[in-house]
């Protein structure tokens, strides 16, 4: 009889040994499938169950723990399969809309930004959002020269050999094409092909796949192009990157051009003029969703006129001129098994629901956020209840309520802990609100002593938008935090890892879960990040209220690490002029400045920052156009602007390398004043600062781009 079905309590020692061996092999295989192949064959819940069983047996028979036990391993070693390719034009993502109102707001925002009349038509396109993976194809002289996956948007994987075997992807362009063109679109698999492939796999006793998207991703990332060729992949073209000569001036015409070059484009794309029309098209596509034959997860709207797209530009990594309207969240019933408390970077305690695994919209859900104690009270849920879970897009699943009739007699109310679940058991504090009452957030008061907070800080530091060190993810950070030989307790320690490892007798490469290659790769990845852009450095510090956008504003304003650091220290010492200077920056207000002051007011943080700064080279902030006439100048816009909105003015000035301030001070170089300008104009003339009107502004910057 197989040992797999015997309860842990009933295993004999021999059986336990056998079972641990079986689990080690099986879990290692699932790790490989997940990390190296992109093709998990079991759900996260099933995987967790295997690991839990392994752990339970190890706890019952500690002397049987194997050298290669999965509980000793930190993820799978990184696999360097494909070369990296840097995108010449970044591959961006889209902001999401979830309701009709979000769409109306999106269109209104565009009109406001472009300073159009409230009801003036703005032509837009609406097309299905394909649930596949995006790919960028580069053609030179009409020949396919490279293909890259999206990766992190800046750098993707070179999958050229595989793209060449996809029938839908032209190897040579047709018609009258630009000399250089990067065509972007979505690789996907039809539902029918997916089912047939799975049936074949099953008949041959091979692994089967979870859904068409994972299958498409896994198929494109096969090391052997012959394997990719055997998979029926398809490709829809809908966007572009670098183009030497634009063949068209609207989205619609561009997509037509792509079609002429030999690409398949989506027939459901249509041109609309109002939010109402967009919504009508959205509902029409939604109705056809089930019969399309391929998975879609929403509708994408884009401004049709490419010149307007250019004016609208981007907010961090999303274009202002496009949005993805997602189909409604799917819901399911499941059982609330328990509630755990997670401690975040700022010490906030968040209750997390542990659920009986349930599939919601094609994804197995095992956890949902419960936000805070008040939310648990508001929902009225108890442990053991049948709850309704909702999942919308990439958002963390949520619990909407419970089913009264199904409440078991032994359902248990949850008691919110009064001490932090960390080993220090520090008391939990409730934050005050501005009104003097008690806030909903409970925080561990342990701060730098609380290991959870320290780990979360480090996790933030290495996260994608901060230092983004390959091979140093959440699990690995936790591993190093607890490692006795080369511990990482603060960000600077990351940059001394290689050196400390070299001095140590016990090497990382010999540790469980690591090897020669993965240790070497990790050290190389850390080295590669020793030079870091200023905005990533600022963001990585994990100052409260300083998100990516604020970090970018600060970076652009101060230009280099020293100036930012000096300003932050000055603010923390209560230096009023430094505070004023920071306050003058657009989008930066009291909450951010207080957070900067608090952060740099802590000696622990100052030391941490100093140690880090001595390890890394911080690049100067990107000055978008150093040669423009307003580069490096501080500009204030005031009064009514007629040819552009305030947002567009700000965006334009920043693209030209200027700083935009919200108030006039002695540091202001130029004031652009429209009709109705008041106190700022007065102050400018008092200080003798140059003032020009909107037309003069356009004349001045004409020629700069
Ligand atoms: S446009 C600058 N159009 O959705 C915007 N994206 O969340 C370029 N996607 O990474 C993207 N269908 O992989 C666009 N018709 C469509 C799409 C689409 C699917 C994916 C794409 C992108 C993601 C953004």
XYZ file of C-alpha atoms and ligand atoms in Angstrom:
729
model
C 0.000 0.000 0.000
C 1.211 3.512 -0.743
C 2.148 5.584 2.284
C 0.536 8.642 0.721
C -2.877 7.946 2.205
C -1.889 7.133 5.769
C -2.680 9.765 8.399
C 0.433 11.282 9.966
C -0.546 10.013 13.426
C -0.763 6.474 12.143
C 2.540 6.265 10.287
C 5.120 3.779 11.581
C 8.712 4.943 11.574
C 9.488 3.010 8.393
C 6.465 4.390 6.648
C 7.339 7.912 7.773
C 10.788 7.523 6.277
C 9.351 6.288 3.021
C 6.774 9.067 2.956
C 9.369 11.808 3.579
C 11.420 10.467 0.673
C 8.376 10.463 -1.577
C 7.381 13.996 -0.564
C 10.902 15.338 -1.080
C 10.941 14.065 -4.658
C 7.415 15.131 -5.413
C 7.726 18.643 -3.981
C 11.049 19.164 -5.768
C 9.356 18.249 -9.031
C 6.491 20.694 -8.389
C 9.020 23.420 -7.555
C 10.762 22.764 -10.816
C 7.529 22.803 -12.806
C 6.457 26.013 -11.151
C 9.708 27.970 -11.232
C 11.507 26.629 -14.255
C 8.675 25.584 -16.547
C 5.903 28.042 -15.704
C 3.664 25.016 -15.755
C 2.342 24.026 -12.344
C 0.242 20.880 -12.516
C -1.332 21.231 -9.095
C -3.082 24.129 -7.394
C -1.352 26.249 -4.745
C -3.616 24.627 -2.173
C -2.591 21.125 -3.146
C 1.038 22.191 -3.102
C 0.651 23.748 0.351
C -1.010 20.550 1.546
C 2.021 18.519 0.434
C 4.367 20.849 2.274
C 2.175 20.832 5.366
C 2.118 17.042 5.383
C 5.887 16.960 5.022
C 6.277 19.345 7.939
C 3.831 17.449 10.147
C 5.738 14.210 9.587
C 9.034 15.963 10.294
C 7.625 17.316 13.519
C 6.467 13.857 14.565
C 9.769 12.226 13.553
C 12.425 14.959 13.887
C 15.292 12.468 13.601
C 14.085 11.498 10.118
C 14.390 14.978 8.572
C 16.244 14.527 5.295
C 19.203 16.451 3.981
C 17.141 17.348 0.920
C 13.986 18.114 2.885
C 11.692 20.654 1.175
C 11.413 22.536 4.481
C 15.120 23.302 4.269
C 14.985 24.577 0.747
C 14.381 28.177 -0.254
C 12.385 28.053 -3.481
C 13.937 26.665 -6.602
C 17.338 27.903 -7.744
C 16.981 30.637 -10.358
C 17.141 29.273 -13.851
C 19.030 31.276 -16.381
C 17.433 29.920 -19.479
C 16.997 32.815 -21.787
C 19.218 35.764 -22.412
C 17.893 39.122 -21.288
C 16.850 41.759 -23.799
C 16.385 45.400 -22.864
C 13.310 47.003 -24.442
C 14.218 50.185 -26.284
C 10.788 51.525 -25.477
C 9.506 50.173 -22.140
C 6.543 47.786 -22.210
C 3.976 49.372 -19.976
C 0.962 48.122 -18.159
C -2.515 49.521 -17.954
C -4.456 51.093 -15.176
C -7.739 49.308 -14.417
C -11.354 50.426 -14.391
C -13.872 48.243 -12.610
C -17.122 50.146 -12.994
C -19.017 52.269 -15.502
C -18.253 55.280 -13.342
C -14.509 54.554 -13.568
C -14.839 54.725 -17.356
C -16.787 57.977 -17.257
C -14.102 59.382 -14.930
C -11.353 58.173 -17.267
C -12.843 60.007 -20.224
C -13.475 63.121 -18.124
C -9.881 63.028 -16.887
C -8.625 62.964 -20.459
C -10.821 65.873 -21.439
C -9.674 67.827 -18.405
C -6.028 67.095 -19.067
C -6.325 68.181 -22.685
C -8.469 71.099 -21.653
C -11.276 70.092 -23.992
C -14.871 71.124 -23.536
C -16.722 68.867 -21.115
C -18.687 67.176 -23.883
C -16.284 67.563 -26.768
C -15.847 64.248 -28.541
C -12.557 62.440 -28.013
C -12.260 59.486 -30.346
C -11.292 56.287 -28.573
C -10.874 52.665 -29.500
C -12.315 49.747 -27.561
C -10.963 46.225 -27.998
C -10.851 42.952 -26.038
C -8.154 42.537 -23.405
C -6.605 39.217 -24.328
C -5.635 36.981 -21.433
C -2.257 35.816 -22.684
C 1.272 37.152 -22.389
C 2.660 40.130 -24.177
C 5.470 39.901 -26.654
C 7.525 42.505 -28.490
C 8.714 41.634 -32.003
C 11.433 43.678 -33.658
C 11.638 43.911 -37.446
C 14.538 45.484 -39.289
C 14.243 45.842 -43.037
C 11.028 43.839 -42.712
C 12.729 40.813 -41.139
C 12.053 39.508 -37.671
C 15.295 40.051 -35.771
C 14.287 39.592 -32.145
C 11.408 38.760 -29.843
C 11.223 39.514 -26.146
C 8.744 38.815 -23.388
C 7.609 41.716 -21.251
C 9.655 40.768 -18.176
C 9.620 43.714 -15.789
C 8.704 46.113 -18.587
C 12.314 47.267 -19.040
C 14.088 43.966 -19.617
C 12.476 40.821 -21.003
C 13.629 37.388 -22.093
C 14.980 36.787 -25.541
C 12.610 34.212 -27.032
C 13.412 34.906 -30.694
C 13.959 31.272 -31.667
C 10.558 30.383 -30.266
C 8.727 33.330 -31.808
C 10.018 32.191 -35.203
C 8.082 28.947 -34.968
C 4.741 30.572 -34.121
C 2.666 30.430 -37.305
C 0.809 33.673 -36.519
C 4.026 35.683 -36.305
C 5.322 36.843 -39.701
C 9.010 36.232 -40.234
C 8.994 38.745 -43.065
C 6.626 41.701 -43.282
C 4.357 42.350 -46.244
C 3.627 45.634 -48.001
C 5.169 48.992 -47.354
C 6.662 48.797 -43.870
C 8.945 51.129 -41.884
C 12.617 50.212 -41.789
C 12.492 49.508 -38.049
C 9.297 48.537 -36.269
C 8.618 46.794 -32.994
C 5.240 45.138 -33.076
C 3.638 44.282 -29.754
C 0.748 42.070 -28.937
C -0.487 39.071 -27.044
C 0.485 35.437 -27.429
C -2.378 33.174 -26.446
C -3.878 29.758 -26.961
C -7.476 29.048 -27.931
C -9.605 27.110 -25.470
C -10.051 24.310 -27.977
C -6.302 23.941 -28.550
C -5.729 24.037 -24.816
C -8.209 21.218 -24.168
C -6.829 19.114 -27.025
C -3.277 19.601 -25.772
C -4.264 18.578 -22.261
C -6.058 15.501 -23.590
C -2.926 14.504 -25.509
C -0.725 15.088 -22.505
C -3.011 12.985 -20.367
C -3.143 10.147 -22.890
C 0.663 10.088 -22.902
C 0.784 10.120 -19.123
C 2.361 13.605 -19.139
C 1.612 16.678 -17.072
C -1.565 18.619 -17.806
C -1.955 22.396 -17.537
C -4.133 24.686 -15.449
C -5.406 27.228 -18.003
C -4.697 28.498 -21.542
C -2.663 31.493 -20.377
C -0.199 29.458 -18.304
C 0.074 27.006 -21.147
C 0.830 29.751 -23.653
C 3.445 31.229 -21.302
C 5.026 27.845 -20.693
C 5.003 27.010 -24.391
C 6.708 30.226 -25.406
C 9.350 29.708 -22.754
C 10.376 26.220 -23.866
C 14.110 25.867 -24.250
C 13.676 23.730 -27.318
C 11.918 25.636 -30.139
C 10.693 22.302 -31.513
C 8.575 21.993 -28.385
C 7.156 25.476 -28.948
C 6.436 24.600 -32.568
C 4.371 21.627 -31.409
C 2.131 23.961 -29.397
C -0.605 25.841 -31.270
C 0.198 29.409 -30.195
C -1.557 32.415 -31.656
C -0.764 36.125 -31.706
C -2.864 39.286 -31.865
C -0.998 42.539 -32.655
C -2.362 45.651 -30.914
C 0.551 47.979 -30.094
C 4.092 48.958 -31.034
C 7.393 50.080 -29.545
C 10.129 51.736 -31.582
C 9.049 52.706 -35.103
C 11.447 54.484 -37.508
C 8.735 56.283 -39.513
C 5.178 56.225 -38.245
C 2.874 55.031 -41.018
C -0.256 56.505 -39.432
C -1.519 59.125 -37.026
C -4.262 57.238 -35.198
C -4.530 54.001 -33.256
C -7.107 52.684 -35.722
C -4.919 53.377 -38.754
C -1.884 51.927 -37.007
C -3.714 48.677 -36.335
C -4.839 48.627 -39.971
C -1.206 49.051 -40.986
C -0.190 46.133 -38.744
C -2.794 44.070 -40.521
C -1.342 45.001 -43.904
C 2.116 43.954 -42.710
C 0.694 40.474 -42.146
C -0.418 40.411 -38.487
C -3.680 39.191 -37.115
C -5.523 42.003 -35.366
C -8.695 41.791 -33.331
C -11.910 42.210 -35.259
C -13.817 43.401 -32.253
C -11.867 46.640 -32.062
C -14.110 49.617 -32.697
C -13.913 53.389 -32.614
C -16.160 55.298 -30.196
C -16.638 58.953 -29.339
C -18.170 59.002 -25.867
C -17.971 57.086 -22.610
C -21.497 55.863 -23.344
C -20.393 54.300 -26.612
C -17.387 52.698 -24.946
C -19.651 51.123 -22.356
C -22.045 49.854 -25.001
C -19.182 48.193 -26.793
C -17.907 46.778 -23.512
C -21.253 45.105 -22.851
C -21.439 43.816 -26.421
C -18.011 42.200 -26.035
C -18.967 40.851 -22.612
C -21.964 39.118 -24.164
C -19.791 37.418 -26.748
C -17.118 36.487 -24.231
C -18.100 32.847 -23.880
C -18.244 32.224 -27.631
C -14.971 33.900 -28.691
C -12.950 30.729 -28.325
C -10.139 32.483 -26.417
C -9.924 33.962 -22.937
C -10.348 37.688 -22.429
C -10.550 39.461 -19.095
C -11.834 42.893 -20.026
C -11.906 45.606 -22.665
C -9.072 48.076 -23.354
C -9.876 51.680 -24.271
C -7.274 53.864 -25.981
C -7.307 57.453 -27.220
C -7.341 57.156 -30.998
C -5.310 60.201 -31.979
C -1.601 59.461 -31.514
C -0.720 63.133 -31.117
C -3.134 63.291 -28.187
C -1.602 60.110 -26.768
C 1.733 61.871 -26.891
C 0.380 64.883 -25.047
C -1.283 62.719 -22.431
C 1.899 60.804 -21.653
C 2.275 58.541 -18.628
C 1.724 58.381 -14.910
C 4.493 56.174 -13.533
C 4.176 53.016 -15.635
C 0.675 53.472 -17.024
C -0.316 55.538 -20.026
C -2.859 58.276 -19.271
C -4.397 57.601 -22.670
C -5.496 54.005 -22.068
C -7.262 51.912 -19.458
C -8.345 48.290 -19.053
C -11.992 47.897 -18.098
C -12.072 44.571 -16.294
C -14.991 42.186 -16.299
C -16.729 41.914 -12.921
C -15.207 39.983 -10.119
C -16.197 36.400 -9.739
C -17.558 35.049 -6.513
C -17.589 31.710 -4.717
C -18.554 30.162 -1.409
C -16.031 28.548 0.889
C -15.270 27.931 4.548
C -13.321 30.281 6.781
C -10.862 27.958 8.502
C -8.997 30.494 10.552
C -7.654 34.014 10.789
C -3.927 34.752 10.935
C -2.297 38.042 11.726
C 0.312 39.451 9.378
C 2.661 42.221 10.424
C 3.534 44.716 7.719
C 6.511 46.966 7.164
C 5.084 49.729 9.293
C 4.030 47.297 12.003
C 0.369 47.342 10.999
C -1.383 44.125 11.983
C -3.582 42.786 9.207
C -5.923 39.870 9.724
C -5.794 37.369 6.876
C -8.529 34.811 6.318
C -7.362 31.236 5.789
C -9.874 29.627 3.497
C -10.756 26.170 2.391
C -9.259 26.310 -1.120
C -11.812 27.313 -3.722
C -11.567 28.161 -7.419
C -12.722 31.691 -8.226
C -12.488 32.703 -11.862
C -9.944 30.033 -12.728
C -7.619 30.676 -9.780
C -7.416 28.720 -6.545
C -7.895 31.059 -3.614
C -6.675 30.089 -0.137
C -6.328 33.495 1.550
C -8.280 36.719 1.628
C -7.602 39.996 3.352
C -9.827 41.103 6.214
C -8.185 44.563 6.480
C -8.654 45.206 10.224
C -10.626 44.317 13.335
C -13.490 46.643 12.407
C -13.896 44.871 9.084
C -14.231 41.520 10.854
C -16.827 43.066 13.123
C -18.662 44.703 10.238
C -18.811 41.435 8.317
C -19.817 39.573 11.460
C -17.872 36.493 10.365
C -16.792 33.741 12.716
C -14.298 30.975 12.176
C -16.115 27.979 10.692
C -18.538 30.145 8.699
C -19.317 29.658 5.040
C -18.156 32.910 3.459
C -18.558 34.574 0.067
C -15.197 35.298 -1.572
C -14.685 37.701 -4.427
C -11.709 38.034 -6.696
C -11.308 40.962 -9.093
C -8.367 40.973 -11.453
C -5.025 41.043 -9.693
C -6.547 42.424 -6.510
C -6.218 40.389 -3.304
C -9.386 38.318 -2.781
C -11.939 39.773 -0.419
C -14.649 38.394 1.821
C -18.051 39.908 1.198
C -20.059 38.246 3.952
C -21.167 34.910 5.377
C -24.186 32.634 5.028
C -26.234 32.783 8.191
C -28.066 29.474 7.638
C -24.813 27.621 7.295
C -23.220 28.848 10.526
C -22.110 25.772 12.494
C -22.957 25.511 16.204
C -19.285 25.662 17.106
C -18.454 28.764 15.019
C -15.867 30.763 16.933
C -15.536 34.538 17.165
C -12.052 35.868 16.487
C -10.227 37.714 19.230
C -7.900 40.350 17.883
C -4.529 39.920 19.604
C -3.282 42.553 22.006
C 0.359 41.639 21.433
C 2.377 41.263 18.240
C 2.662 37.672 17.013
C 6.441 38.123 16.769
C 8.691 36.436 19.288
C 8.931 39.656 21.319
C 5.194 39.748 21.936
C 5.265 43.551 22.019
C 2.005 45.277 22.882
C -0.186 46.396 20.029
C -1.108 50.081 19.857
C -4.040 51.694 18.148
C -3.248 54.744 16.156
C -5.016 58.001 16.915
C -6.975 59.769 14.192
C -6.852 63.431 13.284
C -10.143 63.873 15.119
C -8.634 62.577 18.338
C -10.438 59.216 18.230
C -8.922 55.794 17.901
C -7.970 54.705 14.382
C -8.646 51.286 12.936
C -5.014 50.355 12.404
C -3.293 48.431 15.142
C 0.448 48.497 15.136
C 3.136 46.512 16.830
C 5.110 48.978 18.943
C 8.321 46.996 18.490
C 9.533 48.867 15.391
C 13.176 48.012 14.773
C 13.113 45.226 17.306
C 10.155 43.434 15.724
C 11.567 40.823 13.339
C 8.429 40.891 11.196
C 8.813 44.596 10.538
C 12.484 44.231 9.800
C 11.848 41.439 7.339
C 9.063 43.419 5.705
C 11.405 46.387 5.376
C 13.971 44.231 3.662
C 11.324 42.728 1.416
C 10.243 46.173 0.382
C 13.858 47.118 -0.215
C 14.425 44.298 -2.705
C 10.968 44.489 -4.279
C 10.456 45.028 -7.979
C 10.045 48.758 -7.944
C 12.829 49.314 -5.440
C 16.188 47.547 -5.778
C 14.702 44.629 -7.675
C 17.528 42.158 -7.142
C 17.059 39.023 -9.167
C 17.098 35.853 -7.117
C 16.581 37.789 -3.880
C 12.863 37.532 -3.358
C 10.755 37.381 -0.241
C 11.728 33.842 0.653
C 15.434 34.403 0.204
C 15.347 37.577 2.304
C 13.765 35.637 5.115
C 16.400 32.940 4.675
C 19.269 35.443 4.985
C 17.569 37.268 7.843
C 17.718 34.071 9.855
C 20.965 32.694 8.472
C 23.625 32.477 11.192
C 26.611 32.655 8.826
C 25.949 35.614 6.552
C 22.922 37.275 8.111
C 21.161 40.181 6.392
C 19.609 42.405 9.009
C 19.604 45.674 7.109
C 19.842 46.733 3.437
C 23.586 47.454 3.560
C 24.210 43.840 4.584
C 22.997 42.711 1.168
C 25.913 44.439 -0.485
C 28.466 42.769 1.762
C 27.039 39.280 1.268
C 29.566 38.125 -1.329
C 32.496 39.445 0.679
C 31.287 37.875 3.915
C 30.582 34.608 2.152
C 34.118 34.570 0.772
C 35.481 34.925 4.290
C 33.257 32.247 5.725
C 34.173 28.604 5.956
C 30.613 27.505 5.459
C 29.737 28.662 1.946
C 26.347 29.667 0.638
C 26.811 27.345 -2.338
C 26.916 24.368 0.023
C 23.685 25.266 1.783
C 20.376 23.586 1.198
C 18.527 25.094 -1.716
C 21.630 26.805 -3.080
C 24.380 25.672 -5.384
C 27.426 26.974 -7.137
C 25.407 28.593 -9.909
C 22.598 30.106 -7.859
C 25.032 31.619 -5.334
C 27.146 33.037 -8.143
C 24.083 34.414 -9.921
C 22.839 36.023 -6.756
C 26.117 37.782 -6.063
C 26.238 38.985 -9.661
C 22.659 40.272 -9.447
C 23.496 42.176 -6.246
C 26.583 43.645 -7.858
C 24.514 44.755 -10.829
C 22.313 46.772 -8.479
C 25.128 48.474 -6.636
C 24.527 51.358 -9.013
C 20.965 52.467 -8.534
C 18.753 55.280 -9.841
C 17.983 57.941 -7.249
C 14.225 57.379 -7.312
C 14.646 53.671 -6.598
C 16.989 54.450 -3.727
C 14.474 56.861 -2.187
C 11.562 54.512 -2.741
C 13.538 51.557 -1.372
C 14.056 53.255 1.998
C 10.444 52.455 2.778
C 9.503 55.850 4.200
C 5.800 55.953 4.953
C 3.719 57.800 2.339
C 6.669 57.826 -0.064
C 5.459 55.648 -2.899
C 7.003 55.320 -6.289
C 5.502 58.523 -7.620
C 6.523 60.647 -4.638
C 10.002 59.154 -4.768
C 10.257 60.178 -8.422
C 9.104 63.709 -7.634
C 11.700 63.984 -4.857
C 14.405 62.544 -7.073
C 13.666 64.941 -9.898
C 13.514 67.872 -7.536
C 16.762 67.228 -5.665
C 18.607 65.675 -8.569
C 21.217 63.751 -6.615
C 21.536 61.697 -3.454
C 23.523 64.215 -1.456
C 21.045 67.023 -2.001
C 18.105 64.818 -1.155
C 19.818 63.389 1.911
C 20.855 66.849 3.163
C 17.329 68.141 2.670
C 15.791 65.153 4.458
C 18.154 65.557 7.419
C 17.458 69.267 7.553
C 13.717 68.628 7.521
C 14.114 66.129 10.343
C 15.981 68.737 12.404
C 13.044 71.078 11.946
C 14.821 73.396 9.476
C 11.997 75.586 8.228
C 13.526 76.655 4.961
C 14.247 73.038 3.978
C 10.685 72.192 4.875
C 9.356 75.057 2.826
C 11.403 73.987 -0.146
C 10.025 70.459 0.033
C 6.525 71.735 0.611
C 6.761 73.849 -2.513
C 7.095 70.737 -4.646
C 3.938 69.829 -6.417
C 2.141 66.786 -5.023
C 4.176 66.823 -1.819
C 2.321 67.797 1.289
C 2.498 67.706 5.050
C 1.994 63.967 5.439
C 4.980 63.164 3.233
C 7.208 65.770 4.859
C 6.257 64.592 8.353
C 7.016 61.029 7.325
C 10.416 62.059 5.927
C 11.097 64.000 9.130
C 10.095 61.074 11.343
C 12.121 58.627 9.311
C 15.317 60.672 9.334
C 14.656 61.712 12.917
C 15.339 58.128 14.027
C 18.940 57.430 14.702
C 18.471 53.799 13.695
C 17.274 54.887 10.258
C 20.013 57.458 9.825
C 22.620 54.788 10.473
C 20.895 52.341 8.187
C 20.766 54.906 5.396
C 24.384 55.916 5.889
C 25.570 52.325 5.826
C 23.571 51.726 2.675
C 24.766 54.869 0.938
C 28.358 53.855 1.587
C 27.727 50.593 -0.254
C 25.953 51.841 -3.353
C 26.446 54.390 -6.105
C 23.305 56.437 -6.477
C 22.810 57.767 -9.975
C 21.670 61.292 -10.521
C 18.004 61.647 -11.341
C 17.066 61.410 -14.926
C 16.797 64.873 -16.333
C 14.336 64.330 -19.133
C 15.728 67.060 -21.416
C 18.869 68.641 -20.093
C 19.300 70.815 -23.142
C 15.902 72.479 -23.111
C 15.675 76.172 -22.273
C 13.861 75.456 -19.009
C 15.928 72.460 -17.847
C 16.792 72.728 -14.178
C 14.515 75.750 -13.686
C 11.813 75.934 -11.037
C 8.540 77.021 -12.550
C 5.202 77.991 -11.051
C 1.992 77.978 -13.105
C -0.755 80.216 -11.825
C -4.047 81.697 -12.951
C -6.215 80.241 -15.690
C -4.398 78.499 -18.510
C -6.265 78.392 -21.763
C -4.379 76.107 -24.099
C -3.625 73.313 -21.667
C -4.696 72.045 -18.269
C -2.571 72.535 -15.183
C -1.675 68.841 -15.234
C -0.554 68.979 -18.811
C 1.473 72.126 -18.153
C 3.225 70.393 -15.265
C 3.860 67.271 -17.249
C 5.230 69.236 -20.169
C 7.572 71.298 -17.985
C 8.836 68.188 -16.213
C 9.496 66.442 -19.490
C 11.604 69.441 -20.426
C 13.622 68.970 -17.273
C 12.062 71.697 -15.144
C 10.808 71.463 -11.570
C 7.241 72.538 -11.024
C 6.473 74.141 -7.694
C 3.109 74.908 -6.178
C 4.133 78.195 -4.580
C 6.396 81.126 -5.366
C 9.579 81.562 -3.343
C 13.029 82.995 -3.842
C 13.946 79.697 -5.494
C 11.397 80.184 -8.278
C 12.925 80.959 -11.668
C 9.853 81.587 -13.752
C 6.145 82.152 -13.246
C 3.709 81.406 -16.047
C 0.593 83.407 -15.247
C -2.784 83.289 -16.916
C -5.804 85.567 -16.405
C -6.984 85.826 -12.818
C -3.576 85.174 -11.271
C -3.507 86.659 -7.764
C -1.233 86.323 -4.789
C 1.416 84.224 -6.545
C 1.762 86.821 -9.267
C 2.045 89.531 -6.634
C 4.689 87.638 -4.753
C 6.622 87.008 -7.967
C 6.768 90.706 -8.770
C 7.779 91.486 -5.196
C 10.646 89.047 -5.500
C 11.525 90.254 -8.978
C 10.911 86.891 -10.611
C 10.317 86.712 -14.325
C 6.628 86.383 -15.222
C 5.367 85.382 -18.670
C 1.964 84.464 -20.079
C 0.899 81.206 -21.651
C 1.645 82.229 -25.238
C 5.123 83.344 -24.280
C 5.599 79.987 -22.552
C 4.789 78.129 -25.767
C 7.095 80.404 -27.738
C 9.885 79.871 -25.278
C 9.723 76.108 -25.341
C 9.036 75.815 -29.077
C 11.662 73.577 -30.555
C 12.402 71.782 -27.273
C 10.901 68.342 -27.000
S -2.335 47.871 -24.802
C 0.799 50.916 -23.226
N -4.165 46.215 -25.635
O -2.680 43.848 -20.837
C -0.273 49.888 -23.211
N -2.790 45.515 -23.835
O -2.371 45.380 -18.274
C 0.031 48.703 -24.018
N -3.259 43.239 -23.048
O 0.778 44.148 -20.696
C -0.931 47.617 -23.809
N -4.859 42.785 -24.470
O -0.169 42.208 -22.040
C -3.190 46.416 -24.761
N -5.808 44.819 -26.527
C -4.824 45.034 -25.652
C -4.447 44.046 -24.712
C -3.422 44.330 -23.811
C -4.131 42.316 -23.470
C -2.326 43.044 -21.926
C -0.899 43.388 -22.236
C -0.486 44.392 -21.207
C -1.528 44.229 -20.169
C -1.725 45.537 -19.453
